[in-house]
Short mmCIF file of C-alpha atoms in Angstrom, two decimals:
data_model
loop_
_atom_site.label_atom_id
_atom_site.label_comp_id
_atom_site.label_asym_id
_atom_site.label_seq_id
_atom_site.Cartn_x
_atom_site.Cartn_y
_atom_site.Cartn_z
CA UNK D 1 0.00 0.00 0.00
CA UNK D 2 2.92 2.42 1.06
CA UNK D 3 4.40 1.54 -2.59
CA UNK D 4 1.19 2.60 -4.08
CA UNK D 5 0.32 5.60 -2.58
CA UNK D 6 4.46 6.76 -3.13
CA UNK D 7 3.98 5.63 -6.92
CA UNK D 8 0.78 8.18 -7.02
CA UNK D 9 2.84 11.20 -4.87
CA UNK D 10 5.31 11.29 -7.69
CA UNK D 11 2.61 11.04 -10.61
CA UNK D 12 1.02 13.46 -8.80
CA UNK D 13 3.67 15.71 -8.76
CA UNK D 14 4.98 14.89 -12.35
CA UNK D 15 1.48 15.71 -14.02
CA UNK D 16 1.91 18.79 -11.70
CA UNK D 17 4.84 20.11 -13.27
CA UNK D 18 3.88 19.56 -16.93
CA UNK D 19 0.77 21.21 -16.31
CA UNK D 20 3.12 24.80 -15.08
CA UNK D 21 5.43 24.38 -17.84
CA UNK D 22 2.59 24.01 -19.60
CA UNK D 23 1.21 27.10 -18.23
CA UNK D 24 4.53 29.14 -18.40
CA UNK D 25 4.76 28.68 -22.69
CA UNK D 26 2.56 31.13 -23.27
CA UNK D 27 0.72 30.90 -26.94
CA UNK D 28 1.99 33.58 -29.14
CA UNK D 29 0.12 36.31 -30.26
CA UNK D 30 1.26 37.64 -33.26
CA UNK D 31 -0.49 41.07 -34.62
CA UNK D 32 0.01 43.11 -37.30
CA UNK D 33 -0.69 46.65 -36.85
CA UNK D 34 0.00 48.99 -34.04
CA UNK D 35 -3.64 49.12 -32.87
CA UNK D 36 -3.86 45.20 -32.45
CA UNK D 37 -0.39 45.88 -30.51
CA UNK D 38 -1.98 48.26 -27.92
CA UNK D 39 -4.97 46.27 -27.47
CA UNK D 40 -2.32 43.98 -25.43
CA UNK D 41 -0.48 46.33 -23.67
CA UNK D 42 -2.39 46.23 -20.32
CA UNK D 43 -3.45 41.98 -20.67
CA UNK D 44 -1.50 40.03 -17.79
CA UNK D 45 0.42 36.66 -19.17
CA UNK D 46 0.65 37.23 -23.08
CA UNK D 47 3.29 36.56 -25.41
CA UNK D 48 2.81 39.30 -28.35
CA UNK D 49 4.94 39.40 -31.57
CA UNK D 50 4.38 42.35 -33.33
CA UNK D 51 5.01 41.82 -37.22
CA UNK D 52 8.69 42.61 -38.53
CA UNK D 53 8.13 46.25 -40.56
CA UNK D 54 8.29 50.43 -39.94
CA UNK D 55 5.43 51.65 -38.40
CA UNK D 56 4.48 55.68 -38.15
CA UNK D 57 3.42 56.91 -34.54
CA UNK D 58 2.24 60.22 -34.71
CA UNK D 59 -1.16 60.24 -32.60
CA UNK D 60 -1.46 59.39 -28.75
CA UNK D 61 -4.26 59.52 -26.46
CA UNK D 62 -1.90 60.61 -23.63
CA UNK D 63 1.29 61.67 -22.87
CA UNK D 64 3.08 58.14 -22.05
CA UNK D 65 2.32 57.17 -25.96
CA UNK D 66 2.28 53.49 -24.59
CA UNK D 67 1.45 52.65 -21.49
CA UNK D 68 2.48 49.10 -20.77
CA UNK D 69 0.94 48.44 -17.70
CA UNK D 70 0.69 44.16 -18.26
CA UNK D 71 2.31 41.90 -15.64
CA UNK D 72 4.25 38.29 -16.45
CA UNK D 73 4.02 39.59 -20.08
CA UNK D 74 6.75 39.52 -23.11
CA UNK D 75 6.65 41.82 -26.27
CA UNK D 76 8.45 40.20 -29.14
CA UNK D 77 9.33 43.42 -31.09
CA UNK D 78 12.10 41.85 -33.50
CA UNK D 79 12.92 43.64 -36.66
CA UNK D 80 10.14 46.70 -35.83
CA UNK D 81 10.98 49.77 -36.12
CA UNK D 82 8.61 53.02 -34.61
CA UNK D 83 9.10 56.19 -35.63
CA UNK D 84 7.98 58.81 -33.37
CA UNK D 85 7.25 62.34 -34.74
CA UNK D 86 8.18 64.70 -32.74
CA UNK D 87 4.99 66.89 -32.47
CA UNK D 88 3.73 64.46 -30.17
CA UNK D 89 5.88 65.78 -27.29
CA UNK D 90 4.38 69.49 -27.65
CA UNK D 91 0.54 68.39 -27.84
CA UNK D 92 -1.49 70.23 -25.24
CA UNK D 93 -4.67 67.76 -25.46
CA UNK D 94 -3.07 64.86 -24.39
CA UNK D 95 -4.18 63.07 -21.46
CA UNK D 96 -1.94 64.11 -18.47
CA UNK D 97 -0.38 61.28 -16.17
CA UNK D 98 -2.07 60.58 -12.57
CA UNK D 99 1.69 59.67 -11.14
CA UNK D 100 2.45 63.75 -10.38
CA UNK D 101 5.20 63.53 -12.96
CA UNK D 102 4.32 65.29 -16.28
CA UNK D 103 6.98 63.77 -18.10
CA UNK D 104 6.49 63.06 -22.13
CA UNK D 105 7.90 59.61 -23.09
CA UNK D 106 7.33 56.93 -26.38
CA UNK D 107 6.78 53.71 -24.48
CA UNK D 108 6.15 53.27 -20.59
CA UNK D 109 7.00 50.03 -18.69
CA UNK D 110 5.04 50.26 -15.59
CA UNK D 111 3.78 46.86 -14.89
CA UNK D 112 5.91 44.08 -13.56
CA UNK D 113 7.72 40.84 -14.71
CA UNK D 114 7.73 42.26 -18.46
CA UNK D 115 10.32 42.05 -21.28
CA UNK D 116 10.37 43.73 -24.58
CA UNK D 117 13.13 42.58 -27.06
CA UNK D 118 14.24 44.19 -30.29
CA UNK D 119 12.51 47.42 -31.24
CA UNK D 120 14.24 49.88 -32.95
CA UNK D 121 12.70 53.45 -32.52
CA UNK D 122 13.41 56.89 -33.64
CA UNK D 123 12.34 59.91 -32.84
CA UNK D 124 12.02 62.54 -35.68
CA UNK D 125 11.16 66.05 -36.38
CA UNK D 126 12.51 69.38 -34.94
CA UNK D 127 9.56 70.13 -33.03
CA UNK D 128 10.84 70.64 -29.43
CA UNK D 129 8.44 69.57 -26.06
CA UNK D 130 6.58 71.11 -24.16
CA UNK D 131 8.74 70.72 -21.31
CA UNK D 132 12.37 69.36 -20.23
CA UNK D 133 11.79 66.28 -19.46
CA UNK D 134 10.47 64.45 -23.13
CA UNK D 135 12.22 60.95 -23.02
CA UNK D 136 11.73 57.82 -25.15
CA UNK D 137 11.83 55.29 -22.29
CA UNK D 138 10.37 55.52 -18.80
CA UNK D 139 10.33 52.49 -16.96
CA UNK D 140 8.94 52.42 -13.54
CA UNK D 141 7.76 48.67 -12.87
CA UNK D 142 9.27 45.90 -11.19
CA UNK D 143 11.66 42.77 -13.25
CA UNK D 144 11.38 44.57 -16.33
CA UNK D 145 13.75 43.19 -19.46
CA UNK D 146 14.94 45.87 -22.01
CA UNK D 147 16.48 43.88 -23.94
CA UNK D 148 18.50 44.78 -27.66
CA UNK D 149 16.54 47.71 -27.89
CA UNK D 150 17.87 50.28 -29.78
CA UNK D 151 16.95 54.04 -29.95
CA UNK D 152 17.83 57.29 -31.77
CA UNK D 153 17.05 60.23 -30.17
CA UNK D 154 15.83 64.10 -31.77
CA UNK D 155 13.89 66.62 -31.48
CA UNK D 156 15.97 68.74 -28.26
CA UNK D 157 16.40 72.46 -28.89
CA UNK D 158 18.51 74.72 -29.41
CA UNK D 159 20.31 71.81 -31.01
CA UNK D 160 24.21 72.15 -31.34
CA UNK D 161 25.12 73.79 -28.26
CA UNK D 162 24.75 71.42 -25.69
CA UNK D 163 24.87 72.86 -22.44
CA UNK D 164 25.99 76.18 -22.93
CA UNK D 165 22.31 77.48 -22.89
CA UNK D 166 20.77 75.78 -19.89
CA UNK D 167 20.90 72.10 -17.98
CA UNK D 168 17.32 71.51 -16.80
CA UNK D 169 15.51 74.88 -17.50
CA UNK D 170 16.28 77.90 -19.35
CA UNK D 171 16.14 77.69 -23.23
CA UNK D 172 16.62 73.86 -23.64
CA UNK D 173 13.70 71.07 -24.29
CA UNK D 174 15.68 68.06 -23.88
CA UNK D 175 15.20 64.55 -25.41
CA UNK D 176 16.37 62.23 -23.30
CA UNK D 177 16.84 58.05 -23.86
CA UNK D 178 16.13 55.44 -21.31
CA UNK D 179 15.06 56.50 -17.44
CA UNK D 180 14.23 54.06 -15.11
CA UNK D 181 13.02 55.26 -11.66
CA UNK D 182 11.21 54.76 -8.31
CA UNK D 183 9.25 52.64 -7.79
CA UNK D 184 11.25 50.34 -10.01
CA UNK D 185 13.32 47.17 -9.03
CA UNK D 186 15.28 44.61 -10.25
CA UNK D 187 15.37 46.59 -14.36
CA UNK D 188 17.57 45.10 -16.59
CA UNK D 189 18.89 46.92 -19.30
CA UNK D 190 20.63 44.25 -21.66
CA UNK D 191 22.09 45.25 -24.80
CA UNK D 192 20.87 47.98 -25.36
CA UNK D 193 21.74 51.09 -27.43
CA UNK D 194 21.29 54.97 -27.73
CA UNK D 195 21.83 57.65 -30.27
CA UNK D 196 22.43 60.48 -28.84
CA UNK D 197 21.12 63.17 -31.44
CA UNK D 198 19.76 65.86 -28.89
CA UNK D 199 20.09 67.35 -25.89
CA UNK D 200 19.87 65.18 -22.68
CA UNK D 201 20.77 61.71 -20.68
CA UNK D 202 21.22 58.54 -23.13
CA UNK D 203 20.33 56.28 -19.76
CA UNK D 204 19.54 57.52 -16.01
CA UNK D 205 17.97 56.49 -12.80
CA UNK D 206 16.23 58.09 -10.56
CA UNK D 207 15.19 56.29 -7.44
CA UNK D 208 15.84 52.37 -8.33
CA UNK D 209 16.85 49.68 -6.76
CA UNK D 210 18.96 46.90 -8.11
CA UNK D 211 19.37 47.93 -11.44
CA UNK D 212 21.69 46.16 -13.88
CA UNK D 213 23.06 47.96 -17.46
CA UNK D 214 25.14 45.05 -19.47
CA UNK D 215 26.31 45.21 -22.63
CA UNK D 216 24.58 48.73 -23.87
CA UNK D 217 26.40 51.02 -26.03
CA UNK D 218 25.79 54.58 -26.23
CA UNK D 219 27.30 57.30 -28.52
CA UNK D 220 27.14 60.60 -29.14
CA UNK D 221 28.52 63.95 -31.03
CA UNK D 222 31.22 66.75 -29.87
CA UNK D 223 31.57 70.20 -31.58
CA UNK D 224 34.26 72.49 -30.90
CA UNK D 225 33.77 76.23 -29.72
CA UNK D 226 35.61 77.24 -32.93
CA UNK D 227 32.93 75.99 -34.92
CA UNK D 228 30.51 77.92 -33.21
CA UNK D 229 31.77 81.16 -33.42
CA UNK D 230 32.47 80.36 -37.23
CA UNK D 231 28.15 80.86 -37.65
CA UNK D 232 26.77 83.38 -39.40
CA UNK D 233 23.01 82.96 -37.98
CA UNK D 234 21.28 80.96 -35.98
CA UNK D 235 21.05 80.45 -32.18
CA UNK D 236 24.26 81.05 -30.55
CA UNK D 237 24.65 83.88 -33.76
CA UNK D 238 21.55 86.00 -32.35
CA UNK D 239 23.08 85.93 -28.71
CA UNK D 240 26.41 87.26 -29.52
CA UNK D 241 27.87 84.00 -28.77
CA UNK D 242 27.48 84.48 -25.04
CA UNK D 243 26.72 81.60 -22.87
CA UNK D 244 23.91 81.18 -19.96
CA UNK D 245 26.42 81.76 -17.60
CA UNK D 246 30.18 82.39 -16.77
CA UNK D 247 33.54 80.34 -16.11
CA UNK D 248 32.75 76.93 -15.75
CA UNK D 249 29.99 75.15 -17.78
CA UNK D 250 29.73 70.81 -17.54
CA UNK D 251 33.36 70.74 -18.88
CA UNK D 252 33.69 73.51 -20.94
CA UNK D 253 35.42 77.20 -19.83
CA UNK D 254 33.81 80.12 -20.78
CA UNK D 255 35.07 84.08 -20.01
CA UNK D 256 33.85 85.63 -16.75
CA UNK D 257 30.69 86.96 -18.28
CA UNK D 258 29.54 84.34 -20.50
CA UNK D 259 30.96 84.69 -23.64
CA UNK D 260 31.75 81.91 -25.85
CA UNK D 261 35.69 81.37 -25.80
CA UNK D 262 37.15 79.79 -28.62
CA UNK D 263 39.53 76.07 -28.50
CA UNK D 264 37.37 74.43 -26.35
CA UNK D 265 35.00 71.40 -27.09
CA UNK D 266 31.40 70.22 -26.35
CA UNK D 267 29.17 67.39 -26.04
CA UNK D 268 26.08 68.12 -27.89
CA UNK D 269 24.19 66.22 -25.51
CA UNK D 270 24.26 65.00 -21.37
CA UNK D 271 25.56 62.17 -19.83
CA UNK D 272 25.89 58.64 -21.04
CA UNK D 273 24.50 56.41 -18.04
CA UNK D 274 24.05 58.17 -14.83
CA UNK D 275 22.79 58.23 -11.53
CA UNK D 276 20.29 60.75 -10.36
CA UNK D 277 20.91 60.53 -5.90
CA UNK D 278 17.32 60.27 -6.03
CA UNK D 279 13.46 60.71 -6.53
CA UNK D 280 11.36 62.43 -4.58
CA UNK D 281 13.29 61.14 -1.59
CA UNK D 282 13.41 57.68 -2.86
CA UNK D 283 16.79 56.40 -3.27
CA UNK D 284 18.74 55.24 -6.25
CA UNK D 285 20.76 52.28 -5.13
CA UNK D 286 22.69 49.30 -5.73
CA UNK D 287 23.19 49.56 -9.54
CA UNK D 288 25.42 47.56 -11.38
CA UNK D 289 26.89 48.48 -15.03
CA UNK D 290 28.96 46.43 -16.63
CA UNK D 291 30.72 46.02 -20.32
CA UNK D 292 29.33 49.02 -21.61
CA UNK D 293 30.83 51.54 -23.69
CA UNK D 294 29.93 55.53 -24.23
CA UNK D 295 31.62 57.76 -26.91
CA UNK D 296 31.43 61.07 -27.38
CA UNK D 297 28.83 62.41 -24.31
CA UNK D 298 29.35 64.85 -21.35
CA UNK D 299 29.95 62.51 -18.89
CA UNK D 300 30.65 59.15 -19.74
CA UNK D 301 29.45 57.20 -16.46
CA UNK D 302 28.63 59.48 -13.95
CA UNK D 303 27.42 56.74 -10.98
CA UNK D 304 29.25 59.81 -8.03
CA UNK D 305 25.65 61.29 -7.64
CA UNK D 306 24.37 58.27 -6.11
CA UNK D 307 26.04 57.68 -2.40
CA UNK D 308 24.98 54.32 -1.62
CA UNK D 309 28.11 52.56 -4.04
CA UNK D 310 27.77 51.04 -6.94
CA UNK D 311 29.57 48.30 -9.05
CA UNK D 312 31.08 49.44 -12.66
CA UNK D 313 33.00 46.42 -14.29
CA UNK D 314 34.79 46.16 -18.20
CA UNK D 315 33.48 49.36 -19.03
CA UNK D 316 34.78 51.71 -21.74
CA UNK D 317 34.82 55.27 -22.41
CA UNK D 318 35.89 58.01 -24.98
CA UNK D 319 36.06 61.20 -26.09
CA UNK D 320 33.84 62.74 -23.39
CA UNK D 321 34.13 66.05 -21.98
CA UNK D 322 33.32 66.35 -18.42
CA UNK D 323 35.11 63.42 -17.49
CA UNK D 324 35.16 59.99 -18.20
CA UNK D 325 33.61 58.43 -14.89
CA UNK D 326 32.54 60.52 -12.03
CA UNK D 327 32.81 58.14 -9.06
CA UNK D 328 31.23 58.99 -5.51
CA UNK D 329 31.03 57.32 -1.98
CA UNK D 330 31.79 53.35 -1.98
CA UNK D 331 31.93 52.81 -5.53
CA UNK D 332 33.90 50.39 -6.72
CA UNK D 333 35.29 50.08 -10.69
CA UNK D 334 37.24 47.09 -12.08
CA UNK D 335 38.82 46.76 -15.16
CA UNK D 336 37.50 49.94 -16.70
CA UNK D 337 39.02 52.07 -19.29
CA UNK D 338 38.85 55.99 -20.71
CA UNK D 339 40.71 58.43 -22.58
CA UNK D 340 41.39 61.95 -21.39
CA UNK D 341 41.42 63.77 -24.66
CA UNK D 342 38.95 66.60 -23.67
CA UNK D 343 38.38 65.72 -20.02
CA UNK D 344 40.49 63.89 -17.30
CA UNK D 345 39.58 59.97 -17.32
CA UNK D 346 38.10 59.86 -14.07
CA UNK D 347 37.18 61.69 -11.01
CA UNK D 348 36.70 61.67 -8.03
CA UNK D 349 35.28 64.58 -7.65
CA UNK D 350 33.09 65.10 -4.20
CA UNK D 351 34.94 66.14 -0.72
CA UNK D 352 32.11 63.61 1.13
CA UNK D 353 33.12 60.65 -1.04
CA UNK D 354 34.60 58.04 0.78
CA UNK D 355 36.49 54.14 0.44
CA UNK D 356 36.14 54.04 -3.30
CA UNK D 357 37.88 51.45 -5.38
CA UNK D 358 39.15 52.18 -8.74
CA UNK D 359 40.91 50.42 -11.60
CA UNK D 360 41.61 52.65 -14.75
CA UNK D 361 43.26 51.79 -17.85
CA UNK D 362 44.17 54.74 -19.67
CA UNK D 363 43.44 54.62 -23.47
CA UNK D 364 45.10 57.06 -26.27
CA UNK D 365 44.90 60.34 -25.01
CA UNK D 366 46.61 62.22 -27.63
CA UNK D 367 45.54 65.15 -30.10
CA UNK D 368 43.03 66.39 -27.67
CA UNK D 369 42.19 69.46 -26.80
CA UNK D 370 40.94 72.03 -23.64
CA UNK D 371 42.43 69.75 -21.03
CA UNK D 372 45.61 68.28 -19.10
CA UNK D 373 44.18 66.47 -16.25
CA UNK D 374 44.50 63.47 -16.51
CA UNK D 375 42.71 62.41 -13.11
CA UNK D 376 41.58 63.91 -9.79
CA UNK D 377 40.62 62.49 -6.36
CA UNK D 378 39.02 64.59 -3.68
CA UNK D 379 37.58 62.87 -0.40
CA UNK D 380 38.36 60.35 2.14
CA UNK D 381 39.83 56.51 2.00
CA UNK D 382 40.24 55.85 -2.17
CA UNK D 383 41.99 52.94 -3.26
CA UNK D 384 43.20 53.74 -6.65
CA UNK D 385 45.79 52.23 -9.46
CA UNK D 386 45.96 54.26 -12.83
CA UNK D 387 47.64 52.12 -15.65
CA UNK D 388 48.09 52.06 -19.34
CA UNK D 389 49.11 50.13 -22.19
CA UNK D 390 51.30 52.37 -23.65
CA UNK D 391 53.30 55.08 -21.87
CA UNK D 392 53.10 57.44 -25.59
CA UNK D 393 49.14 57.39 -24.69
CA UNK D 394 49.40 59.92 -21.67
CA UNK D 395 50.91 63.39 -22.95
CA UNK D 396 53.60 64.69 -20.45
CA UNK D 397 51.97 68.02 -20.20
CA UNK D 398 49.21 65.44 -18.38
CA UNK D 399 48.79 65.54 -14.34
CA UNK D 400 47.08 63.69 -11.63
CA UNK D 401 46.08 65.84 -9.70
CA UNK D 402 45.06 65.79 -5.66
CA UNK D 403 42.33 68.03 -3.69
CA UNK D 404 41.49 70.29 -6.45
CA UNK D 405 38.79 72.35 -7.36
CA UNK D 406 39.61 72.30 -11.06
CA UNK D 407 37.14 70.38 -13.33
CA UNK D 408 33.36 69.12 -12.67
CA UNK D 409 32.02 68.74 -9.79
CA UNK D 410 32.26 70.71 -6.83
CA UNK D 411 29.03 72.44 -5.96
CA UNK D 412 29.86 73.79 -2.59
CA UNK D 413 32.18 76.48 -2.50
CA UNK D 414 32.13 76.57 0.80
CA UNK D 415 33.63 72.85 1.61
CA UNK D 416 36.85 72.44 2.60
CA UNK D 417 39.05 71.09 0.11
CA UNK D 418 40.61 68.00 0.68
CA UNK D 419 41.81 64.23 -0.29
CA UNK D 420 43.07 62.22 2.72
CA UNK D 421 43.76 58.98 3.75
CA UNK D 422 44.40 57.74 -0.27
CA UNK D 423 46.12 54.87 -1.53
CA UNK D 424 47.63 55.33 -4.96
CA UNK D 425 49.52 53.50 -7.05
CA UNK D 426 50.07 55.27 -10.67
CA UNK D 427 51.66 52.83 -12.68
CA UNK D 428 52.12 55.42 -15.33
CA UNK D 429 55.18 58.17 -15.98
CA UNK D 430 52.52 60.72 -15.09
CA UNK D 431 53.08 63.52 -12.60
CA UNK D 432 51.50 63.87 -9.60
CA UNK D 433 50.29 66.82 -7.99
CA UNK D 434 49.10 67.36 -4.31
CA UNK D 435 47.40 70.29 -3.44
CA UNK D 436 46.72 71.76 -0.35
CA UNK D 437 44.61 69.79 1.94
CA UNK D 438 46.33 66.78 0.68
CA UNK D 439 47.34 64.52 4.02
CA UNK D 440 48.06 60.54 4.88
CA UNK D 441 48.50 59.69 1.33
CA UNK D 442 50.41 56.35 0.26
CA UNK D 443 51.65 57.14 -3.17
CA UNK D 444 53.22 54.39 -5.29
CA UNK D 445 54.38 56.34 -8.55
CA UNK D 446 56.78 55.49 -12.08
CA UNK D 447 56.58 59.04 -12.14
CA UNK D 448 57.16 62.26 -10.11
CA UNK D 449 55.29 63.36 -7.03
CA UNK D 450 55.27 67.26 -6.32
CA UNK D 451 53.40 69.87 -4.30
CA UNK D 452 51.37 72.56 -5.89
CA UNK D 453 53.47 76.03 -5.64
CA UNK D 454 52.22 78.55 -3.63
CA UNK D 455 50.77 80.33 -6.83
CA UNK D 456 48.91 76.82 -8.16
CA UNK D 457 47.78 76.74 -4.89
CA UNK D 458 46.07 80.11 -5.12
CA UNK D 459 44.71 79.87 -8.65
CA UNK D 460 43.23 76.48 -7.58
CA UNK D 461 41.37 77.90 -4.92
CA UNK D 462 40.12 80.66 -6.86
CA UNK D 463 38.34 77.60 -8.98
CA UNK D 464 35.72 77.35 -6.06
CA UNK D 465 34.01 80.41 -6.88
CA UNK D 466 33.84 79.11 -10.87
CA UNK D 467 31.02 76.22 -10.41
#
């Protein structure tokens, strides 16, 4: 009897199982246009393929132009492309959002254990938003899979001045690529890639937890000062070539009283993947991004915002012209690489930051322009080793530079300058240069180790009043 009723406990469970994997392969639905598409958008457990072609999305009903709000749900987008006209972004009659954010985006990802694979989608026109905030992605659910999605952006304005006219107000309607933000957990962004044609962010968070970034690429265009002041009309023409504000702008030096100064270099949009410190109080934490690569942005990865430490691993960046990676409290980077053509490699840029963990590869840094830092570190407790392939990479007008105010990214002008208790081991022929408030360092070095002069002491200082 005890054999029998055993034999029927394992049947039992065996039928069991088939029946759930039964369950889990979800028929697929395949449609063909994109109002058989929507129709699924908000239906719990489907499997939807929309057919391989271009499709043309220039009406909405409301500002989020799709709203996927579906749960254990996958969207099999392969070989589609959308393009978005831009128009959308500046409609007035569009249903407004009952979140309290009155953000424009293409596609929003707010229900939970949802992927969406392949889609390629564009935005088009020059028709700027309504407001700042117009992005293509917005996802806000939980387990959500972007995966090999890739996206072009346009449609920011005044295009081809990047931030010389205004960050998150002023003049500029920004276009922005991926956000992902409170209350979402657990996003993975997996091979993806953005376009940066306009003003704004290619990826940011704002107020996630446990997000992971592999494998995305993101890329996109400088222009020099020179070729500014070389217009005859347009925007920058009709102001005189003078800037929204003096000194210091996201990487780029301008005169005292805003005008336009000429060998110096832009990024015609924001930051490649960054973290926003928060949302609404909601913080951004634990995110991981790893094998990625930006070209060409503001900021390459810019994870120093964010305190709680996060993980950057095989990453690559170039030509960017901030810096290359701002790093902040706890983070730790292994095996990453930049150039510092047109901004140092990496910073650490923040006096609060504390115990981060570094490991930069320096890549070609030659025929730059507008910059000879090479890296700086500011705070408390860094572990740091700076090494390169070649020594020909690294210029030898190039520094390294300690507890400076030089470069992005000190707000406070009122913080005390310092970098203390670092560990450093520059395995390259580059100087190093310790400024004041520079104590208990351990300095490994192929090169030389100086203090700044009593004179770069004072002109450094005088940087605190040039944020």
């Amino acid at each position: 009897m005890n054999k029998i009723l055993t034999l029927l406990s394992v049947l039992f469970i065996v039928f069991s199982s088939q029946a759930q994997v039964a369950d889990n392969q979800k028929k697929v639905i395949e449609v063909s246009s994109l109002t058989e598409f929507r129709s699924y958008l908000n239906q719990d457990n489907v499997h939807v393929k929309l057919k391989a072609g271009n499709y043309q999305v220039d009406d909405a009903k409301k500002i989020r132009f799709f709203e996927i709000t579906s749960n254990n749900s996958y969207y099999d987008l392969k070989d589609v492309r959308f393009m978005v006209d831009t128009k959308l972004f500046s409609r007035t009659d569009l249903i407004k959002s009952t979140d309290g954010n009155s953000m424009y985006c293409a596609i929003e990802i707010s229900g939970n254990h949802v992927t969406l694979e392949g889609l390629y989608i564009e935005t088009y026109g020059d028709t700027p938003g309504l407001q700042s905030k117009n992005k293509i992605f917005n996802i806000v659910g939980e387990d959500v899979t972007l995966k090999d999605v890739e996206l072009r952006t346009a449609g920011s304005n005044p295009w081809g001045y990047g931030y010389l006219y205004g960050l998150g107000g002023g003049d500029v309607r920004k276009m922005n690529g991926i956000r992902v933000g409170y209350p979402a957990k657990n996003v993975k962004l997996l091979g993806c890639k953005v376009h940066m044609r306009a003003m704004g962010h290619a990826i940011f968070l704002q107020g996630s937890e446990n997000t992971l970034i592999e494998g995305c690429e993101v890329d996109g265009l400088l222009r020099t000062t020179d070729a500014m002041l070389a217009e005859t009309s347009g925007y920058g023409f009709d102001k005189n070539f003078y800037a929204a504000k003096g000194n210091y702008i996201e990487g780029t030096n301008v005169a005292e009283d805003g005008k336009i100064l000429p060998d110096e270099i832009i990024s015609l949009s924001e930051d490649g993947i960054r973290m926003y410190p928060d949302y609404n109080g909601h913080p951004t934490t634990n995110t991981t991004v790893k094998n990625c690569t930006v070209t060409q942005m503001r900021r390459g990865i810019c994870t120093g915002l964010s305190t709680s430490g996060d993980m950057v691993i095989d990453c690559v960046v170039r030509d960017c012209v901030a810096t290359g990676y701002n790093v902040g409290n706890a983070d730790t980077l292994i095996n990453c690489s930049a150039d510092a053509k047109y901004g140092e490699a990496f910073c650490i840029a923040y006096t609060d930051a504390k115990n981060a963990k570094v490991e930069m590869n320096i890549l070609d840094s030659r025929n730059g322009i507008a910059n000879n830092l090479l890296a700086k570190i500011n705070g408390t407790g860094h572990n740091v080793v700076i090494k390169t392939e070649s020594p020909e990479f690294i210029p030898s007008t190039m520094a390294i530079k300690l507890s400076v105010w030089e470069g992005y990214g000190n707000f406070d002008e009122n913080a005390r300058m310092h970098a203390t208790n670092i560990k450093l081991d520059n395995q390259t022929s580059t100087e190093i240069i310790t400024f004041k408030g520079t104590e208990k360092v351990d300095i490994k070095t192929k090169g030389k180790v100086r203090k700044a002069t009593e004179s770069e002491n004072l002109v450094n200082d005088s940087n605190r009043l040039k944020r």
